[in-house]
PDB file of C-alpha atoms in Angstrom:
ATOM      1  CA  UNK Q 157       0.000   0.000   0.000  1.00  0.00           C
ATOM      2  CA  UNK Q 158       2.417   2.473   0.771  1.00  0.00           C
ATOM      3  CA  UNK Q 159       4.176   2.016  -2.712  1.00  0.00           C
ATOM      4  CA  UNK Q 160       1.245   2.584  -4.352  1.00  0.00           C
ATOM      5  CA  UNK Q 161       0.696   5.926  -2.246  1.00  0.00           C
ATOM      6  CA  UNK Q 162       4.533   6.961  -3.380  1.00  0.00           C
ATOM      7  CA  UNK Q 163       3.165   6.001  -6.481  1.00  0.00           C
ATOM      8  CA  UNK Q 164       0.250   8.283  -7.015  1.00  0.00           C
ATOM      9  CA  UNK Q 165       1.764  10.839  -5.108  1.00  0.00           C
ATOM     10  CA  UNK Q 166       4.488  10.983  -7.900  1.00  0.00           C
ATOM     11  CA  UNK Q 167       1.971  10.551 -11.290  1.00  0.00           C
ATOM     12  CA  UNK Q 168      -0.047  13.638  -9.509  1.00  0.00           C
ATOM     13  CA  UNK Q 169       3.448  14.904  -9.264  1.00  0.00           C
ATOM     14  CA  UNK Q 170       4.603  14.587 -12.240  1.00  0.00           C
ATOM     15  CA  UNK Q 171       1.076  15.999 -14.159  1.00  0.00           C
ATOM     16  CA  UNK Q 172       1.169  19.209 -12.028  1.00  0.00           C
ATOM     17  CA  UNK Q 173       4.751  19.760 -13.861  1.00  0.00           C
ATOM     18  CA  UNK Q 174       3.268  18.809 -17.204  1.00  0.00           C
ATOM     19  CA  UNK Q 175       0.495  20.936 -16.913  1.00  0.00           C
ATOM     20  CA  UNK Q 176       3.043  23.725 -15.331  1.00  0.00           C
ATOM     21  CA  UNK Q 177       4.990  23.161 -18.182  1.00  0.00           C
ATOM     22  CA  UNK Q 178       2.434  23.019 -20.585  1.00  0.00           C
ATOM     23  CA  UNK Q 179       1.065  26.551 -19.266  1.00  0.00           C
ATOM     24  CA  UNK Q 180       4.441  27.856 -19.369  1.00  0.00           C
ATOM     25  CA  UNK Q 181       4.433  27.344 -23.098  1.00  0.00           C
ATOM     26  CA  UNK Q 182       1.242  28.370 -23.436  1.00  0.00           C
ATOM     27  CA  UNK Q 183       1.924  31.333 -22.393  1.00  0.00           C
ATOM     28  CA  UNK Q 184       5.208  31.885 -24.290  1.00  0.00           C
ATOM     29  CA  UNK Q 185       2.951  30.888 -27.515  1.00  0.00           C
ATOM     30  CA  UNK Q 186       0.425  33.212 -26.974  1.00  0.00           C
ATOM     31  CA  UNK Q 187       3.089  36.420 -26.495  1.00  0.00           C
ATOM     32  CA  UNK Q 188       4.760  35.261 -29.640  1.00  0.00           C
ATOM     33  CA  UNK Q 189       1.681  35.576 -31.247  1.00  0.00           C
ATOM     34  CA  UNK Q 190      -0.048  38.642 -30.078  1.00  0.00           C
ATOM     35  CA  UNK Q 191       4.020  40.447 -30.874  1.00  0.00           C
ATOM     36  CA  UNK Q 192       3.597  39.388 -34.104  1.00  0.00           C
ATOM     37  CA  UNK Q 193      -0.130  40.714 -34.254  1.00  0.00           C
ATOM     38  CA  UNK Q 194       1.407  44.008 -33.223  1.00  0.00           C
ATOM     39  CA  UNK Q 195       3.677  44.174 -35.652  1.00  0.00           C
ATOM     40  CA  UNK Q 196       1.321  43.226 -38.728  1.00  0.00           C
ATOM     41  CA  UNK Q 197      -1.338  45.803 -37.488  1.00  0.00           C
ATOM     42  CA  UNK Q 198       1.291  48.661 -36.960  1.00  0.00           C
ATOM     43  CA  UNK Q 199       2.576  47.146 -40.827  1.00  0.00           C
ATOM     44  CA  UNK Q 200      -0.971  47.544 -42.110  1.00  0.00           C
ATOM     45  CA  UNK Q 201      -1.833  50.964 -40.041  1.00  0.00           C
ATOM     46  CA  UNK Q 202       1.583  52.727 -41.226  1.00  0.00           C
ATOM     47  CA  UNK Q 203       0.848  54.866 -44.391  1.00  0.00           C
ATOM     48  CA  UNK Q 204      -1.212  57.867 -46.096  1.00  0.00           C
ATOM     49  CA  UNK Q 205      -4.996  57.337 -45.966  1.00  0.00           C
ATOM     50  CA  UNK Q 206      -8.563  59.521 -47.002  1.00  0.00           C
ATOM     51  CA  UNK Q 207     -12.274  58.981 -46.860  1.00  0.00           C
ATOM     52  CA  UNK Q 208     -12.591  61.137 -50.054  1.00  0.00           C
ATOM     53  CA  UNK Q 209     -13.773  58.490 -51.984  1.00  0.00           C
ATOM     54  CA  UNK Q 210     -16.817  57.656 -49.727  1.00  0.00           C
ATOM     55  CA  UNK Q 211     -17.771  61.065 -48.302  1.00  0.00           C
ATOM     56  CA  UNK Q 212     -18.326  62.105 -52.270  1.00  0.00           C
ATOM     57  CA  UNK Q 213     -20.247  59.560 -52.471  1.00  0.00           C
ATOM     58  CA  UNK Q 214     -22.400  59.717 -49.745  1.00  0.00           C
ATOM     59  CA  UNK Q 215     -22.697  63.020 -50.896  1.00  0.00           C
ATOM     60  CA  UNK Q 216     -24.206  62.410 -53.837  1.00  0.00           C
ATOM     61  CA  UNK Q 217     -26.093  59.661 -53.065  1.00  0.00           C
ATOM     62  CA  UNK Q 218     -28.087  62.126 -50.499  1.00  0.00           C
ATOM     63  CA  UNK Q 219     -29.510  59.441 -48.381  1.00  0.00           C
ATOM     64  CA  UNK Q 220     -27.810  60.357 -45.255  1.00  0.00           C
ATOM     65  CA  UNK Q 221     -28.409  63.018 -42.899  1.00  0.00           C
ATOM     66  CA  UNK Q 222     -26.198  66.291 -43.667  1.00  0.00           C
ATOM     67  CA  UNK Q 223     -25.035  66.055 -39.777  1.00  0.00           C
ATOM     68  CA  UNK Q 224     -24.127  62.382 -39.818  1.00  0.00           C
ATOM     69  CA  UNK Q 225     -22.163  62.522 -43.822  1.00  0.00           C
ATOM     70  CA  UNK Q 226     -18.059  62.029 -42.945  1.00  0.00           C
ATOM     71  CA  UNK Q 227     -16.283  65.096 -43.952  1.00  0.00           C
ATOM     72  CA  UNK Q 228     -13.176  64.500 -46.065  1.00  0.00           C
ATOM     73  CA  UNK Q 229     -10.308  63.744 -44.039  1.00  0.00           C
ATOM     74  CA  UNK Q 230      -6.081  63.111 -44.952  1.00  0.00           C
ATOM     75  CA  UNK Q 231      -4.656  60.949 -42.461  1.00  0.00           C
ATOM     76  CA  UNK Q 232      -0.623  60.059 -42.034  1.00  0.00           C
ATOM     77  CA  UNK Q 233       0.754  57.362 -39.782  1.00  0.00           C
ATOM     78  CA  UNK Q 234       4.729  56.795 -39.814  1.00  0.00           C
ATOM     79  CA  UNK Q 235       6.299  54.634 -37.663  1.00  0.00           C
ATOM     80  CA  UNK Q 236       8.365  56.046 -34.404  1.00  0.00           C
ATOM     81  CA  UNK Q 237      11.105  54.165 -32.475  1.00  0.00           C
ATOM     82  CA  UNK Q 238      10.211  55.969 -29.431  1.00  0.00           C
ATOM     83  CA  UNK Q 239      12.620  54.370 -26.373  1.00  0.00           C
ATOM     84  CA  UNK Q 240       9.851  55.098 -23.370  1.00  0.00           C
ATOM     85  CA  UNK Q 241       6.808  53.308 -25.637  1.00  0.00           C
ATOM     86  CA  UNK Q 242       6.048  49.578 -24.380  1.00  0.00           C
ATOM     87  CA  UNK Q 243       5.578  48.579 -28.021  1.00  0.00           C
ATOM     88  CA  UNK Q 244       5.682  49.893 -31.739  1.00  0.00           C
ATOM     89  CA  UNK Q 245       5.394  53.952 -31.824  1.00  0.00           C
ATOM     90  CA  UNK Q 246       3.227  55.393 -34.723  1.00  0.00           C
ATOM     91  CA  UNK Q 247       2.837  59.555 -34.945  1.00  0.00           C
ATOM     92  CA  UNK Q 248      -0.487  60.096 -36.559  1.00  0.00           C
ATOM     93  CA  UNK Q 249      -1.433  63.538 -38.012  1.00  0.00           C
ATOM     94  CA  UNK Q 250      -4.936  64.612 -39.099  1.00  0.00           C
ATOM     95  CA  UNK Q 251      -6.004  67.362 -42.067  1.00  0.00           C
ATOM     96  CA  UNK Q 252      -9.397  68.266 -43.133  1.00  0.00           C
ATOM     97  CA  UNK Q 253      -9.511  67.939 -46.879  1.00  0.00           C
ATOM     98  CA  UNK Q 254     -10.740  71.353 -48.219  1.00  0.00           C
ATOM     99  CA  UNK Q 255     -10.609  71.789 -52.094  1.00  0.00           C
ATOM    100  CA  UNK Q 256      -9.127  68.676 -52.693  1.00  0.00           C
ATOM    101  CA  UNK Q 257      -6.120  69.740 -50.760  1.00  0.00           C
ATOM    102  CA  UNK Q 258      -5.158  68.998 -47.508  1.00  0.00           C
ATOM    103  CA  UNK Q 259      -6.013  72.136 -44.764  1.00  0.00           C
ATOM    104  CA  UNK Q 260      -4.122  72.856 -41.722  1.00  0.00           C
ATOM    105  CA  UNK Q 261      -3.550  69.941 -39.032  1.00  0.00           C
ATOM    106  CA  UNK Q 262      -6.232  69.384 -36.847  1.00  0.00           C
ATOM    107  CA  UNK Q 263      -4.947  66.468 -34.718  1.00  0.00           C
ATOM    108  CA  UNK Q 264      -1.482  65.106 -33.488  1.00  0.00           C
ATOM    109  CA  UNK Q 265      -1.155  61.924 -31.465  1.00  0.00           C
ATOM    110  CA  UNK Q 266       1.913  59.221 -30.539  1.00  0.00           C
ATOM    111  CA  UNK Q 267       0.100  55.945 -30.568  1.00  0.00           C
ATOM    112  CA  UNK Q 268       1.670  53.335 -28.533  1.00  0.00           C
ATOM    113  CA  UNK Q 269       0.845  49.636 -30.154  1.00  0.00           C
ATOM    114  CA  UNK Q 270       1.629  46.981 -27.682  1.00  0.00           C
ATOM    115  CA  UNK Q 271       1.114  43.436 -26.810  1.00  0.00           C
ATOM    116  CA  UNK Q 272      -1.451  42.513 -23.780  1.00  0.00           C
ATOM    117  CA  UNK Q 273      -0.983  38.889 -22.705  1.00  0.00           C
ATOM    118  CA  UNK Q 274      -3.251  39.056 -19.890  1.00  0.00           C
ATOM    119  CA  UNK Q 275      -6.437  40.646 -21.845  1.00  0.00           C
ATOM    120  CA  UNK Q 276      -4.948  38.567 -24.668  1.00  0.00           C
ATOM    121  CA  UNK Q 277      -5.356  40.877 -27.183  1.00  0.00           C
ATOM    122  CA  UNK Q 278      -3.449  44.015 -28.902  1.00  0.00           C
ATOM    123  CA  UNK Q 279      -3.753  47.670 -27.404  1.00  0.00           C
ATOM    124  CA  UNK Q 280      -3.139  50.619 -28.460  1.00  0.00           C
ATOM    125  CA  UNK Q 281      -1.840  53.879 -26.351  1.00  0.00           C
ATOM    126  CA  UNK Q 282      -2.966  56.980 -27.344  1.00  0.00           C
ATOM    127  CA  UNK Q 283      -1.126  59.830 -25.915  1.00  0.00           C
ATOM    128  CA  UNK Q 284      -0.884  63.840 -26.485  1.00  0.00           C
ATOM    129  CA  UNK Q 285       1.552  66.101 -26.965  1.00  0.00           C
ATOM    130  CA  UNK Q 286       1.415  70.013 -25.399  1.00  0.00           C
ATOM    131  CA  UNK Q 287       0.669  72.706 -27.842  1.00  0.00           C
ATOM    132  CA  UNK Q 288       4.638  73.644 -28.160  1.00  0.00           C
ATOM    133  CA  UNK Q 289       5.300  69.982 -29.196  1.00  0.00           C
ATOM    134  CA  UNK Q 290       2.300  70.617 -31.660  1.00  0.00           C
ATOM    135  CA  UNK Q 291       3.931  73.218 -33.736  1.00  0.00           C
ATOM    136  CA  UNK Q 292       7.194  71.830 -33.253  1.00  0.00           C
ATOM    137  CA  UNK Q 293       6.385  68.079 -35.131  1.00  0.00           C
ATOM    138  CA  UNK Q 294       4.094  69.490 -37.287  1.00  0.00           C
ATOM    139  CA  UNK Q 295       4.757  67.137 -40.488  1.00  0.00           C
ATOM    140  CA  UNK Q 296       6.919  64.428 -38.132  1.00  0.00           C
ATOM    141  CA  UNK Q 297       6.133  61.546 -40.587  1.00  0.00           C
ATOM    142  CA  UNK Q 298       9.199  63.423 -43.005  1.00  0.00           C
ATOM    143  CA  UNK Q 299      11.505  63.218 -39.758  1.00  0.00           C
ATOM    144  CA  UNK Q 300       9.577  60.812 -37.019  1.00  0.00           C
ATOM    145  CA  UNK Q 301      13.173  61.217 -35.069  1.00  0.00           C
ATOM    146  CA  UNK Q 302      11.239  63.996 -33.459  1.00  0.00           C
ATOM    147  CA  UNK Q 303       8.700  62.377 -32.270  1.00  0.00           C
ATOM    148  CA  UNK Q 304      10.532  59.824 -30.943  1.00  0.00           C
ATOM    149  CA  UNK Q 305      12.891  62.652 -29.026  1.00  0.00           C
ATOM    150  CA  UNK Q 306      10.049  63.971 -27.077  1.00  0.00           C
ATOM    151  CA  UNK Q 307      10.243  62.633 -23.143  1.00  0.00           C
ATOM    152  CA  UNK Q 308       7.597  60.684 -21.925  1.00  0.00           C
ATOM    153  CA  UNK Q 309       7.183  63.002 -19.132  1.00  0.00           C
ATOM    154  CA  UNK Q 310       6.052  65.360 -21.809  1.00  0.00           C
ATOM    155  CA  UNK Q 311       3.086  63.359 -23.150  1.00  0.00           C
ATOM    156  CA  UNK Q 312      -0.347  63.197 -21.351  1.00  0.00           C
ATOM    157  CA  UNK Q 313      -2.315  59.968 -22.274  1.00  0.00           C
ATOM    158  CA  UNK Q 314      -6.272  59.855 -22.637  1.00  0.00           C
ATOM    159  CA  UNK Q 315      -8.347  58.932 -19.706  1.00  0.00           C
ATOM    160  CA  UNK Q 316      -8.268  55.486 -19.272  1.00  0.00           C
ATOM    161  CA  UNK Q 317     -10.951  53.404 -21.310  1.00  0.00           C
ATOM    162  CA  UNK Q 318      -9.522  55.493 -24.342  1.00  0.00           C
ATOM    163  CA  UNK Q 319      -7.097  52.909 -25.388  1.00  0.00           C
ATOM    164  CA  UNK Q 320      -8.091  50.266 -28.821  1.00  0.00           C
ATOM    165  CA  UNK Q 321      -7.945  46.702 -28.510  1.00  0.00           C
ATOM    166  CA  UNK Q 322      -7.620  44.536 -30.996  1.00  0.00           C
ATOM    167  CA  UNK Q 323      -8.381  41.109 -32.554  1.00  0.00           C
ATOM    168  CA  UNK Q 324      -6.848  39.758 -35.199  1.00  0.00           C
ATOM    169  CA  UNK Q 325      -9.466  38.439 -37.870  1.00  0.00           C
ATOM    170  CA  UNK Q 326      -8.805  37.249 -40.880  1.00  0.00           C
ATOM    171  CA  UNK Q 327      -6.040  38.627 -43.141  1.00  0.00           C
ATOM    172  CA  UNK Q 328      -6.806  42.046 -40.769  1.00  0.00           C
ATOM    173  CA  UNK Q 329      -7.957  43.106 -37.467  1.00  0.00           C
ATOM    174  CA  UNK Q 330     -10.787  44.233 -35.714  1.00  0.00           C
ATOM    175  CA  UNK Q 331     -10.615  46.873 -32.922  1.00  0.00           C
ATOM    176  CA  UNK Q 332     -13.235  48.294 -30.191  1.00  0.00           C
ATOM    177  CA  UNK Q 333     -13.179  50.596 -27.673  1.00  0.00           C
ATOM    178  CA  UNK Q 334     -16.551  49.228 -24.854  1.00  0.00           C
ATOM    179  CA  UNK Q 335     -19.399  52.016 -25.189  1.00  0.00           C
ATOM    180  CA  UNK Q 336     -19.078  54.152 -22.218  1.00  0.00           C
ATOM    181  CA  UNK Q 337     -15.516  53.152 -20.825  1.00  0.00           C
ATOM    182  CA  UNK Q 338     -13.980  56.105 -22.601  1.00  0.00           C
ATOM    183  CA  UNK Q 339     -15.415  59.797 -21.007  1.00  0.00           C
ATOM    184  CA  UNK Q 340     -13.061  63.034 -21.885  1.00  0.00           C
ATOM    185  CA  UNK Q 341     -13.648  66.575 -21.700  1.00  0.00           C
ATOM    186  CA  UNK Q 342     -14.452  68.267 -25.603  1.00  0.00           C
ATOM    187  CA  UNK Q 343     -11.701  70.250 -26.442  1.00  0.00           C
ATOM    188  CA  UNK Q 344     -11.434  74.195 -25.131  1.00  0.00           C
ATOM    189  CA  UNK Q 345     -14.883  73.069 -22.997  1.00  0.00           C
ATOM    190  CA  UNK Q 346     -16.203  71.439 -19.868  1.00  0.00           C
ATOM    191  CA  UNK Q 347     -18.719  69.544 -22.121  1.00  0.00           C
ATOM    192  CA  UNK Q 348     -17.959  65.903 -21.617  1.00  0.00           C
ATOM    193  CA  UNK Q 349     -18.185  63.431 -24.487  1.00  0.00           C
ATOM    194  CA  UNK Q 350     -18.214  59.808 -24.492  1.00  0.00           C
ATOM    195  CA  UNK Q 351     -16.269  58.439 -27.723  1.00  0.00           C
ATOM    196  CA  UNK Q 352     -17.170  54.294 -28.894  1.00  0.00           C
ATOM    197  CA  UNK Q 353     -15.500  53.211 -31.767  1.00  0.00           C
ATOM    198  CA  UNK Q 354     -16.096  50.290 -34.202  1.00  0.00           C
ATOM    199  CA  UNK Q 355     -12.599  49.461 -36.133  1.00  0.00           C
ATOM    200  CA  UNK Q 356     -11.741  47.425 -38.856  1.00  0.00           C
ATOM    201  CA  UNK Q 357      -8.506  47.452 -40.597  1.00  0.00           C
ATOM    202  CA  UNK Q 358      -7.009  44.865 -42.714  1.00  0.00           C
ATOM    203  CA  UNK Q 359      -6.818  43.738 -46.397  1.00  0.00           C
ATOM    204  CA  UNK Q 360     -10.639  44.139 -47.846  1.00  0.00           C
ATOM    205  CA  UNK Q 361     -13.191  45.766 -45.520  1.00  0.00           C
ATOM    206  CA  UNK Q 362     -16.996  46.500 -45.672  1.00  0.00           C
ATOM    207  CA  UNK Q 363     -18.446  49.215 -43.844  1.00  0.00           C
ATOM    208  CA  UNK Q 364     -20.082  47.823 -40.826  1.00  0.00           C
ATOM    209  CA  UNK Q 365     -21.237  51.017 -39.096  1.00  0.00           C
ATOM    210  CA  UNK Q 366     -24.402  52.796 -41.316  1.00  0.00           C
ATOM    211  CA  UNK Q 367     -22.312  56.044 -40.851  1.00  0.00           C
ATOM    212  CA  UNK Q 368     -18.491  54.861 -40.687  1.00  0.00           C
ATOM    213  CA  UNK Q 369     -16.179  56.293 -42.454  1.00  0.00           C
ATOM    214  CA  UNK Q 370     -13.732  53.923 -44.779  1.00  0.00           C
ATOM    215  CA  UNK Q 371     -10.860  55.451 -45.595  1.00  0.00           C
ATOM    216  CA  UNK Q 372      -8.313  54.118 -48.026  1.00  0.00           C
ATOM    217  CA  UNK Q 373      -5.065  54.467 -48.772  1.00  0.00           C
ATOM    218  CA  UNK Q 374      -3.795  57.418 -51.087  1.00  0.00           C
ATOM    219  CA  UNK Q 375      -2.483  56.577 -54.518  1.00  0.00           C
ATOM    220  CA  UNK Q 376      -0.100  59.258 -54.453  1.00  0.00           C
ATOM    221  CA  UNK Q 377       0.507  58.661 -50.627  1.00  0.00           C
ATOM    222  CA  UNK Q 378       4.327  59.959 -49.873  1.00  0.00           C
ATOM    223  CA  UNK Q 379       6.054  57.892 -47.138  1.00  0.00           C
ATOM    224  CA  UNK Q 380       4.154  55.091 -46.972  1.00  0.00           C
ATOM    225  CA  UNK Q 381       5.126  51.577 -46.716  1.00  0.00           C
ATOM    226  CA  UNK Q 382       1.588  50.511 -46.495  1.00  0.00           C
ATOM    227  CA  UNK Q 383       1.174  47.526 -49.356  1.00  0.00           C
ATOM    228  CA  UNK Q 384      -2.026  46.086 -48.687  1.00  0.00           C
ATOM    229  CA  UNK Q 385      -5.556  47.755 -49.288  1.00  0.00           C
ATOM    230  CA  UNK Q 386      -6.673  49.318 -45.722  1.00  0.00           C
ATOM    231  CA  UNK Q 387      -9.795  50.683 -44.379  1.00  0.00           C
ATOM    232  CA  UNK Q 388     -10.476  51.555 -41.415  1.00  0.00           C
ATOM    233  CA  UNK Q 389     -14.028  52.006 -39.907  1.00  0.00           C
ATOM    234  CA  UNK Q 390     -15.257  54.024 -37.031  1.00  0.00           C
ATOM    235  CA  UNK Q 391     -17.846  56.425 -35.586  1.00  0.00           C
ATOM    236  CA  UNK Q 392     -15.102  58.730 -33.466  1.00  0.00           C
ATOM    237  CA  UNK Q 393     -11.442  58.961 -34.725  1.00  0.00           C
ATOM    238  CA  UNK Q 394      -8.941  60.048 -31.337  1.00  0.00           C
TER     239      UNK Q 394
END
């Protein structure tokens, strides 16, 4: 009797390490994977995209409510090696497309695009820079070295709830932020607004919001290393 015991006690033993072991891999697996799902959705983000396309369209097609139509929009994401970032850096820059030319920025952010083993998907960061640091990297994608110069100390992130996660899906990804999580003041007011996107960005999309915006990548888009078809789909762009 009491080698049996020994016995069992070492088989229960010895599947607690397997299954130990087993996690630990796991694990490792799953942080392989969701680094290289970072890296294929800051590949696919990276680039020069509009909404002209659709917002003329819209526009003609006169079906949708004036306030709801998407206004044209230019936007630029370049890459940033940024040394304080937990994952891939990506300066984004925002224009209002007036004439068929792109108008003054309206929007600068560092976007942080990291691995998240624990919530098992990707996230991204969102942070600000001050109004000096504004002017100063206006048109960063040419040089993103100044982007990546500016401390961490100096950027203020969005209220938490802000951030994107994302799935990957397909040859693309899908990306959500939950509908009331993210709550930040309007800009130059104390109105409050709550901001709930629906994303999609990968190789082919389909507009899944009725008023989304899908923007696509610029044919004449100058730096871009963008080389698959992208959309991107939301109701609030940060």
């Amino acid at each position: 009797m009491a080698v049996y015991s020994i016995g069992m006690r070492n088989r229960a033993a010895k599947i607690m390490f397997l299954g130990a072991l087993a996690g630990v891999f796991g694990a490792g697996a799953l942080a392989d994977t969701l680094s290289r799902d970072a890296e294929q959705l800051a590949r696919l983000w990276e680039g020069e995209f509009d909404n002209s396309r659709q917002a003329r369209q819209l526009a003609a097609e006169n079906r949708i409510p004036l306030k709801h139509r998407p206004t044209e929009r230019l936007y630029i994401y370049k890459r940033v090696q940024h040394p304080e970032l937990r994952g891939i850096g990506l300066y984004a820059q925002q224009h209002y497309i007036i004439n068929g030319k792109a108008g003054p920025a309206y929007r600068q952010r560092l976007y942080d695009i990291y691995p998240d083993a624990g919530r098992k998907e990707v996230v991204t960061a969102i942070y600000q820079f001050t109004p000096d640091d504004e002017k100063r990297l206006l048109d960063a994608q040419r040089n993103p070295a100044l982007a990546a110069a500016v401390p961490r100390a100096r950027l203020s992130t969005l209220p938490a709830g802000c951030e994107i996660f994302w799935k990957a899906r397909g040859r693309g990804f899908v990306g959500y932020q939950r509908e009331g999580d993210c709550v930040m003041d309007f800009p130059r007011s104390k109105t409050k607004m709550k901001l709930a996107d629906d994303l999609t960005l990968g190789a082919a999309v389909t507009p899944r919001s009725r008023y989304g915006a899908a923007v696509l990548p610029r044919a004449n888009a100058r730096p871009t290393s963008a080389s698959a078809a992208t959309s991107w789909v939301t109701s609030a762009a940060c």
